[in-house]
Amino acid sequence: MPPSATETFVHQPSPVKLAHGEQQSTTPTTESSWRQDVHFLGDKDGKVQLRSPPTFDNVDDTRAYLKKHLAAAFRVFAKQGFDEGVAGHISLRDPGNPEHFWINPLSTHFSQIRVSDLVLVGEDGEVLPGGAQSAINGPAFAIHSAIHRARPDLNAACHAHSVYGKAFSCFGRPIEMLYQDALRFYNDLAVYPRYGGTVLTAEEGNRIAHALGPTCRSIILQNHGMITCGKTVDEAAFLFIALDRCCHSQLLANAAVCPGFEKRYIGKEEAEFAHKKSGNSNKMWLAFQPYYDQVAKEEPDLFD
């Protein structure tokens, strides 16, 4: 049953008005949550605060906010060069109907996607009223529907054929813990160790979701590319950017290995600590906001 219209969907504390009708929390409800996850410093009186995910008291406002960030994610991916023909898709679970999700229309360039272009898809793959009446990518539904079913803790998933993600995927292995940014993926990156062809069936989508497992947010698809997920589309999108750059860095490191330039790995204790501090969901949400700000300012038509 869909949640009631008075339920809060993006959990953060007391709101203040922002641009575009959004609201933002001002003071964390617990010291251990937002402030410790993003570890920011303010003034002694607690007046200097850092923006955090907004809160709404009804489904419609929650959905409107989330769709803006989904549309912005496509624009950000275009700027990052993650577009390639009709390949690539980002999905976002609907806050009022968790068995439904929003996704991009087939054959619309990432740089052109607006809020009004987003398509609402049902659990059987049918385009539903309420969103754009446009065709969607069949393989996209097979992958994203399986992930959304298998992982109710994840609300968004990103897949694109990025250059470095594709290049590194041919090894069928995770990145190594060689540098600080890689630690976002410490014990949080799965591998699908086979190439099952173009994902046209529910069975292949289910195999990918199974390989992702019960805890990982990201997965490398051998000979294909990668998928990143998150509680928010902001988290999933930033993880994709970060993982593609990690793949690039890994390839450079591998190419540079020679006598006297052996790779040095980060230890388990340090990696666990850094993953908790630098890879948590709140930090990943925050890390995406500068990208969101950029496209919101430079390309306001995305909100049409």
mmCIF file of C-alpha atoms in Angstrom:
data_model
loop_
_atom_site.group_PDB
_atom_site.id
_atom_site.type_symbol
_atom_site.label_atom_id
_atom_site.label_comp_id
_atom_site.label_asym_id
_atom_site.label_seq_id
_atom_site.Cartn_x
_atom_site.Cartn_y
_atom_site.Cartn_z
ATOM 1 C CA MET A 1 0.000 0.000 0.000
ATOM 2 C CA PRO A 2 1.427 3.448 -0.881
ATOM 3 C CA PRO A 3 2.444 5.589 2.109
ATOM 4 C CA SER A 4 0.063 8.272 3.289
ATOM 5 C CA ALA A 5 0.386 11.817 2.001
ATOM 6 C CA THR A 6 1.540 13.051 5.401
ATOM 7 C CA GLU A 7 4.501 10.700 5.705
ATOM 8 C CA THR A 8 8.014 12.143 5.495
ATOM 9 C CA PHE A 9 10.077 10.418 2.826
ATOM 10 C CA VAL A 10 13.473 12.107 2.930
ATOM 11 C CA HIS A 11 14.440 11.921 6.575
ATOM 12 C CA GLN A 12 16.238 14.992 7.768
ATOM 13 C CA PRO A 13 15.420 17.517 10.500
ATOM 14 C CA SER A 14 13.806 20.969 10.701
ATOM 15 C CA PRO A 15 13.505 22.708 7.321
ATOM 16 C CA VAL A 16 14.161 26.166 5.923
ATOM 17 C CA LYS A 17 13.202 27.473 2.472
ATOM 18 C CA LEU A 18 15.544 26.999 -0.474
ATOM 19 C CA ALA A 19 15.452 27.833 -4.159
ATOM 20 C CA HIS A 20 13.103 25.865 -6.434
ATOM 21 C CA GLY A 21 10.676 25.347 -3.526
ATOM 22 C CA GLU A 22 12.952 22.931 -1.699
ATOM 23 C CA GLN A 23 13.505 22.840 2.033
ATOM 24 C CA GLN A 24 16.659 22.032 3.873
ATOM 25 C CA SER A 25 17.384 20.950 7.387
ATOM 26 C CA THR A 26 19.142 23.421 9.670
ATOM 27 C CA THR A 27 20.132 21.440 12.751
ATOM 28 C CA PRO A 28 20.810 17.710 12.862
ATOM 29 C CA THR A 29 18.513 15.744 15.145
ATOM 30 C CA THR A 30 21.412 13.673 16.450
ATOM 31 C CA GLU A 31 25.088 14.530 16.651
ATOM 32 C CA SER A 32 25.976 11.044 15.406
ATOM 33 C CA SER A 33 24.085 11.250 12.114
ATOM 34 C CA TRP A 34 24.574 14.040 9.611
ATOM 35 C CA ARG A 35 27.419 16.004 11.236
ATOM 36 C CA GLN A 36 29.542 12.948 11.940
ATOM 37 C CA ASP A 37 28.956 11.440 8.509
ATOM 38 C CA VAL A 38 30.084 14.563 6.657
ATOM 39 C CA HIS A 39 32.376 15.837 9.473
ATOM 40 C CA PHE A 40 31.995 19.559 8.833
ATOM 41 C CA LEU A 41 32.984 22.374 11.183
ATOM 42 C CA GLY A 42 30.871 25.418 12.016
ATOM 43 C CA ASP A 43 30.791 28.216 14.567
ATOM 44 C CA LYS A 44 30.629 27.789 18.344
ATOM 45 C CA ASP A 45 26.953 28.834 18.492
ATOM 46 C CA GLY A 46 25.794 26.260 15.946
ATOM 47 C CA LYS A 47 24.501 28.872 13.501
ATOM 48 C CA VAL A 48 26.838 27.879 10.678
ATOM 49 C CA GLN A 49 25.312 24.762 9.157
ATOM 50 C CA LEU A 50 25.892 22.658 6.083
ATOM 51 C CA ARG A 51 23.094 21.866 3.673
ATOM 52 C CA SER A 52 21.570 18.426 3.978
ATOM 53 C CA PRO A 53 18.806 16.450 2.219
ATOM 54 C CA PRO A 54 15.473 18.254 2.545
ATOM 55 C CA THR A 55 12.335 16.927 4.172
ATOM 56 C CA PHE A 56 8.747 17.109 2.911
ATOM 57 C CA ASP A 57 5.425 16.232 4.505
ATOM 58 C CA ASN A 58 3.717 14.792 1.425
ATOM 59 C CA VAL A 59 4.415 12.419 -1.458
ATOM 60 C CA ASP A 60 3.921 14.937 -4.252
ATOM 61 C CA ASP A 61 6.565 17.365 -2.996
ATOM 62 C CA THR A 62 8.948 14.496 -2.290
ATOM 63 C CA ARG A 63 8.483 13.141 -5.810
ATOM 64 C CA ALA A 64 8.973 16.569 -7.404
ATOM 65 C CA TYR A 65 12.239 17.068 -5.537
ATOM 66 C CA LEU A 66 13.554 13.602 -6.403
ATOM 67 C CA LYS A 67 12.685 13.953 -10.090
ATOM 68 C CA LYS A 68 14.659 17.208 -10.286
ATOM 69 C CA HIS A 69 17.720 15.417 -8.985
ATOM 70 C CA LEU A 70 17.173 12.476 -11.338
ATOM 71 C CA ALA A 71 16.938 14.782 -14.357
ATOM 72 C CA ALA A 72 20.017 16.652 -13.156
ATOM 73 C CA ALA A 73 21.955 13.386 -12.877
ATOM 74 C CA PHE A 74 21.535 12.798 -16.617
ATOM 75 C CA ARG A 75 22.820 16.292 -17.393
ATOM 76 C CA VAL A 76 25.801 15.683 -15.100
ATOM 77 C CA PHE A 77 26.518 12.354 -16.819
ATOM 78 C CA ALA A 78 26.494 14.140 -20.183
ATOM 79 C CA LYS A 79 29.078 16.620 -18.910
ATOM 80 C CA GLN A 80 31.203 13.705 -17.701
ATOM 81 C CA GLY A 81 31.096 12.085 -21.148
ATOM 82 C CA PHE A 82 29.108 9.052 -19.998
ATOM 83 C CA ASP A 83 26.700 9.194 -22.952
ATOM 84 C CA GLU A 84 26.978 6.771 -25.859
ATOM 85 C CA GLY A 85 24.112 6.435 -28.298
ATOM 86 C CA VAL A 86 21.098 4.894 -26.578
ATOM 87 C CA ALA A 87 23.195 3.085 -23.958
ATOM 88 C CA GLY A 88 22.964 4.125 -20.334
ATOM 89 C CA HIS A 89 20.163 4.603 -17.865
ATOM 90 C CA ILE A 90 19.455 5.842 -14.357
ATOM 91 C CA SER A 91 16.437 4.681 -12.372
ATOM 92 C CA LEU A 92 14.778 6.090 -9.258
ATOM 93 C CA ARG A 93 12.208 4.308 -7.128
ATOM 94 C CA ASP A 94 8.929 6.221 -6.826
ATOM 95 C CA PRO A 95 8.424 7.403 -3.210
ATOM 96 C CA GLY A 96 4.689 6.735 -3.246
ATOM 97 C CA ASN A 97 4.701 3.429 -5.152
ATOM 98 C CA PRO A 98 7.933 1.553 -4.368
ATOM 99 C CA GLU A 99 7.263 -1.117 -7.011
ATOM 100 C CA HIS A 100 7.389 1.583 -9.696
ATOM 101 C CA PHE A 101 10.410 3.561 -10.792
ATOM 102 C CA TRP A 102 11.337 6.548 -12.960
ATOM 103 C CA ILE A 103 13.807 6.198 -15.828
ATOM 104 C CA ASN A 104 14.995 8.003 -18.947
ATOM 105 C CA PRO A 105 13.223 7.653 -22.305
ATOM 106 C CA LEU A 106 14.971 5.647 -24.998
ATOM 107 C CA SER A 107 16.860 7.662 -27.634
ATOM 108 C CA THR A 108 16.958 10.996 -25.776
ATOM 109 C CA HIS A 109 20.455 12.355 -25.180
ATOM 110 C CA PHE A 110 21.407 12.750 -21.532
ATOM 111 C CA SER A 111 22.107 16.448 -22.108
ATOM 112 C CA GLN A 112 18.531 17.037 -23.288
ATOM 113 C CA ILE A 113 16.583 15.230 -20.563
ATOM 114 C CA ARG A 114 14.133 17.359 -18.569
ATOM 115 C CA VAL A 115 11.963 16.515 -15.600
ATOM 116 C CA SER A 116 8.971 16.261 -17.939
ATOM 117 C CA ASP A 117 10.792 13.637 -20.047
ATOM 118 C CA LEU A 118 11.099 11.123 -17.197
ATOM 119 C CA VAL A 119 9.107 7.935 -17.647
ATOM 120 C CA LEU A 120 7.265 6.076 -14.876
ATOM 121 C CA VAL A 121 7.514 2.297 -15.260
ATOM 122 C CA GLY A 122 5.460 -0.416 -13.568
ATOM 123 C CA GLU A 123 6.664 -3.730 -12.201
ATOM 124 C CA ASP A 124 5.795 -5.488 -15.487
ATOM 125 C CA GLY A 125 7.713 -3.027 -17.640
ATOM 126 C CA GLU A 126 4.721 -1.032 -18.840
ATOM 127 C CA VAL A 127 4.930 2.721 -19.258
ATOM 128 C CA LEU A 128 2.454 4.207 -16.779
ATOM 129 C CA PRO A 129 0.396 7.396 -16.723
ATOM 130 C CA GLY A 130 1.837 10.186 -14.653
ATOM 131 C CA GLY A 131 5.115 10.434 -16.529
ATOM 132 C CA ALA A 132 6.195 10.990 -20.122
ATOM 133 C CA GLN A 133 4.517 8.609 -22.549
ATOM 134 C CA SER A 134 7.764 7.493 -24.173
ATOM 135 C CA ALA A 135 9.365 4.145 -24.920
ATOM 136 C CA ILE A 136 12.088 2.901 -22.587
ATOM 137 C CA ASN A 137 15.125 0.673 -23.026
ATOM 138 C CA GLY A 138 14.261 -3.029 -22.617
ATOM 139 C CA PRO A 139 17.649 -4.054 -21.142
ATOM 140 C CA ALA A 140 17.371 -1.102 -18.754
ATOM 141 C CA PHE A 141 14.133 -2.463 -17.355
ATOM 142 C CA ALA A 142 15.584 -5.977 -17.026
ATOM 143 C CA ILE A 143 18.533 -4.686 -14.990
ATOM 144 C CA HIS A 144 16.890 -1.993 -12.905
ATOM 145 C CA SER A 145 13.709 -3.863 -12.057
ATOM 146 C CA ALA A 146 15.760 -6.798 -10.757
ATOM 147 C CA ILE A 147 17.914 -4.540 -8.591
ATOM 148 C CA HIS A 148 14.934 -2.637 -7.200
ATOM 149 C CA ARG A 149 13.183 -5.902 -6.315
ATOM 150 C CA ALA A 150 16.233 -7.495 -4.736
ATOM 151 C CA ARG A 151 17.415 -4.457 -2.808
ATOM 152 C CA PRO A 152 14.636 -2.451 -1.113
ATOM 153 C CA ASP A 153 17.349 -0.479 0.694
ATOM 154 C CA LEU A 154 18.485 1.037 -2.622
ATOM 155 C CA ASN A 155 16.298 3.621 -4.359
ATOM 156 C CA ALA A 156 18.440 4.487 -7.371
ATOM 157 C CA ALA A 157 20.752 2.743 -9.820
ATOM 158 C CA CYS A 158 23.041 4.085 -12.554
ATOM 159 C CA HIS A 159 24.487 2.303 -15.565
ATOM 160 C CA ALA A 160 26.376 3.834 -18.455
ATOM 161 C CA HIS A 161 29.058 2.750 -20.882
ATOM 162 C CA SER A 162 31.821 5.006 -19.581
ATOM 163 C CA VAL A 163 35.221 4.619 -21.220
ATOM 164 C CA TYR A 164 37.292 3.732 -18.156
ATOM 165 C CA GLY A 165 34.570 1.577 -16.641
ATOM 166 C CA LYS A 166 34.409 -0.447 -19.839
ATOM 167 C CA ALA A 167 38.176 -0.694 -20.096
ATOM 168 C CA PHE A 168 38.623 -1.947 -16.544
ATOM 169 C CA SER A 169 35.633 -4.300 -16.701
ATOM 170 C CA CYS A 170 37.481 -6.634 -19.062
ATOM 171 C CA PHE A 171 39.598 -7.858 -16.118
ATOM 172 C CA GLY A 172 36.547 -9.156 -14.262
ATOM 173 C CA ARG A 173 37.900 -8.000 -10.906
ATOM 174 C CA PRO A 174 37.359 -5.161 -8.393
ATOM 175 C CA ILE A 175 39.606 -2.139 -8.119
ATOM 176 C CA GLU A 176 42.469 -2.317 -5.634
ATOM 177 C CA MET A 177 42.784 -0.272 -2.446
ATOM 178 C CA LEU A 178 45.705 1.816 -3.661
ATOM 179 C CA TYR A 179 44.592 5.379 -2.894
ATOM 180 C CA GLN A 180 42.162 7.214 -0.663
ATOM 181 C CA ASP A 181 39.336 7.633 -3.172
ATOM 182 C CA ALA A 182 39.238 3.890 -3.824
ATOM 183 C CA LEU A 183 38.332 3.336 -0.179
ATOM 184 C CA ARG A 184 34.770 4.471 -0.881
ATOM 185 C CA PHE A 185 34.430 1.018 -2.442
ATOM 186 C CA TYR A 186 36.209 -1.023 0.217
ATOM 187 C CA ASN A 187 34.207 -4.254 0.699
ATOM 188 C CA ASP A 188 31.440 -2.425 -1.196
ATOM 189 C CA LEU A 189 32.123 -3.405 -4.799
ATOM 190 C CA ALA A 190 30.924 -6.659 -6.339
ATOM 191 C CA VAL A 191 31.897 -8.261 -9.647
ATOM 192 C CA TYR A 192 29.638 -10.085 -12.092
ATOM 193 C CA PRO A 193 32.276 -12.539 -13.396
ATOM 194 C CA ARG A 194 30.829 -13.376 -16.779
ATOM 195 C CA TYR A 195 29.499 -11.729 -19.910
ATOM 196 C CA GLY A 196 25.893 -12.701 -20.467
ATOM 197 C CA GLY A 197 25.333 -10.693 -23.628
ATOM 198 C CA THR A 198 22.914 -7.816 -24.027
ATOM 199 C CA VAL A 199 20.567 -7.972 -21.048
ATOM 200 C CA LEU A 200 17.245 -8.828 -22.670
ATOM 201 C CA THR A 201 15.787 -11.262 -20.163
ATOM 202 C CA ALA A 202 14.645 -11.142 -16.562
ATOM 203 C CA GLU A 203 16.961 -14.069 -15.826
ATOM 204 C CA GLU A 204 20.072 -12.094 -16.741
ATOM 205 C CA GLY A 205 18.863 -9.093 -14.749
ATOM 206 C CA ASN A 206 18.297 -11.371 -11.763
ATOM 207 C CA ARG A 207 21.805 -12.794 -12.094
ATOM 208 C CA ILE A 208 23.256 -9.288 -11.997
ATOM 209 C CA ALA A 209 21.153 -8.384 -8.951
ATOM 210 C CA HIS A 210 22.254 -11.608 -7.252
ATOM 211 C CA ALA A 211 25.909 -10.804 -7.970
ATOM 212 C CA LEU A 212 25.434 -7.338 -6.442
ATOM 213 C CA GLY A 213 24.548 -9.146 -3.239
ATOM 214 C CA PRO A 214 22.797 -7.953 -0.073
ATOM 215 C CA THR A 215 25.195 -5.175 0.939
ATOM 216 C CA CYS A 216 27.244 -3.796 -1.966
ATOM 217 C CA ARG A 217 26.214 -0.571 -3.680
ATOM 218 C CA SER A 218 28.307 -1.021 -6.821
ATOM 219 C CA ILE A 219 29.163 -3.789 -9.249
ATOM 220 C CA ILE A 220 31.545 -4.235 -12.167
ATOM 221 C CA LEU A 221 30.002 -6.193 -15.038
ATOM 222 C CA GLN A 222 32.739 -8.183 -16.768
ATOM 223 C CA ASN A 223 33.258 -7.091 -20.403
ATOM 224 C CA HIS A 224 30.419 -4.602 -20.061
ATOM 225 C CA GLY A 225 30.829 -1.742 -17.590
ATOM 226 C CA MET A 226 29.498 -0.963 -14.165
ATOM 227 C CA ILE A 227 26.432 -0.155 -12.083
ATOM 228 C CA THR A 228 26.309 1.992 -8.968
ATOM 229 C CA CYS A 229 23.385 2.294 -6.572
ATOM 230 C CA GLY A 230 22.342 4.344 -3.586
ATOM 231 C CA LYS A 231 19.630 5.378 -1.176
ATOM 232 C CA THR A 232 19.353 8.551 -3.252
ATOM 233 C CA VAL A 233 19.995 9.223 -6.913
ATOM 234 C CA ASP A 234 22.614 11.737 -5.755
ATOM 235 C CA GLU A 235 24.532 8.986 -3.972
ATOM 236 C CA ALA A 236 24.293 6.569 -6.894
ATOM 237 C CA ALA A 237 25.345 9.209 -9.432
ATOM 238 C CA PHE A 238 28.362 10.384 -7.468
ATOM 239 C CA LEU A 239 29.482 6.797 -6.886
ATOM 240 C CA PHE A 240 29.393 6.241 -10.638
ATOM 241 C CA ILE A 241 31.589 9.286 -11.255
ATOM 242 C CA ALA A 242 33.941 8.169 -8.490
ATOM 243 C CA LEU A 243 34.147 4.558 -9.664
ATOM 244 C CA ASP A 244 34.857 5.533 -13.263
ATOM 245 C CA ARG A 245 37.728 7.716 -12.064
ATOM 246 C CA CYS A 246 38.979 4.893 -9.854
ATOM 247 C CA CYS A 247 38.994 2.588 -12.867
ATOM 248 C CA HIS A 248 41.017 5.205 -14.749
ATOM 249 C CA SER A 249 43.476 5.542 -11.877
ATOM 250 C CA GLN A 250 43.791 1.761 -11.561
ATOM 251 C CA LEU A 251 44.630 1.435 -15.250
ATOM 252 C CA LEU A 252 47.284 4.146 -14.938
ATOM 253 C CA ALA A 253 48.760 2.512 -11.840
ATOM 254 C CA ASN A 254 48.864 -0.891 -13.522
ATOM 255 C CA ALA A 255 50.576 0.586 -16.565
ATOM 256 C CA ALA A 256 53.225 2.297 -14.435
ATOM 257 C CA VAL A 257 54.332 -0.776 -12.458
ATOM 258 C CA CYS A 258 58.009 -1.593 -12.965
ATOM 259 C CA PRO A 259 61.008 -2.418 -10.750
ATOM 260 C CA GLY A 260 61.221 0.268 -8.082
ATOM 261 C CA PHE A 261 57.630 1.346 -8.708
ATOM 262 C CA GLU A 262 55.685 -1.489 -7.098
ATOM 263 C CA LYS A 263 52.175 -0.785 -5.856
ATOM 264 C CA ARG A 264 51.682 -0.221 -2.123
ATOM 265 C CA TYR A 265 48.308 -1.172 -0.677
ATOM 266 C CA ILE A 266 46.316 0.476 2.091
ATOM 267 C CA GLY A 267 45.846 -1.658 5.192
ATOM 268 C CA LYS A 268 42.579 -3.216 6.342
ATOM 269 C CA GLU A 269 42.113 -1.054 9.447
ATOM 270 C CA GLU A 270 42.748 2.184 7.599
ATOM 271 C CA ALA A 271 40.528 1.102 4.721
ATOM 272 C CA GLU A 272 37.596 0.236 6.988
ATOM 273 C CA PHE A 273 37.822 3.569 8.795
ATOM 274 C CA ALA A 274 38.093 5.595 5.584
ATOM 275 C CA HIS A 275 35.189 3.752 3.954
ATOM 276 C CA LYS A 276 32.944 4.590 6.889
ATOM 277 C CA LYS A 277 33.996 8.244 6.904
ATOM 278 C CA SER A 278 34.353 8.915 3.186
ATOM 279 C CA GLY A 279 31.938 6.488 1.564
ATOM 280 C CA ASN A 280 28.785 6.761 3.675
ATOM 281 C CA SER A 281 25.466 7.668 2.063
ATOM 282 C CA ASN A 282 25.279 11.177 3.529
ATOM 283 C CA LYS A 283 28.776 12.038 2.309
ATOM 284 C CA MET A 284 27.959 10.711 -1.151
ATOM 285 C CA TRP A 285 24.750 12.776 -1.277
ATOM 286 C CA LEU A 286 26.732 15.873 -0.347
ATOM 287 C CA ALA A 287 29.475 15.120 -2.877
ATOM 288 C CA PHE A 288 26.944 15.235 -5.727
ATOM 289 C CA GLN A 289 25.498 18.645 -4.824
ATOM 290 C CA PRO A 290 28.186 20.762 -6.554
ATOM 291 C CA TYR A 291 27.407 18.896 -9.796
ATOM 292 C CA TYR A 292 23.688 19.492 -9.234
ATOM 293 C CA ASP A 293 24.311 23.196 -8.587
ATOM 294 C CA GLN A 294 26.290 23.505 -11.804
ATOM 295 C CA VAL A 295 23.637 22.074 -14.116
ATOM 296 C CA ALA A 296 20.796 23.811 -12.244
ATOM 297 C CA LYS A 297 22.492 27.160 -12.850
ATOM 298 C CA GLU A 298 23.760 26.559 -16.370
ATOM 299 C CA GLU A 299 20.838 24.513 -17.745
ATOM 300 C CA PRO A 300 17.611 25.592 -15.997
ATOM 301 C CA ASP A 301 15.524 24.068 -18.797
ATOM 302 C CA LEU A 302 16.104 20.683 -17.128
ATOM 303 C CA PHE A 303 13.348 21.616 -14.654
ATOM 304 C CA ASP A 304 10.750 22.029 -17.425
#
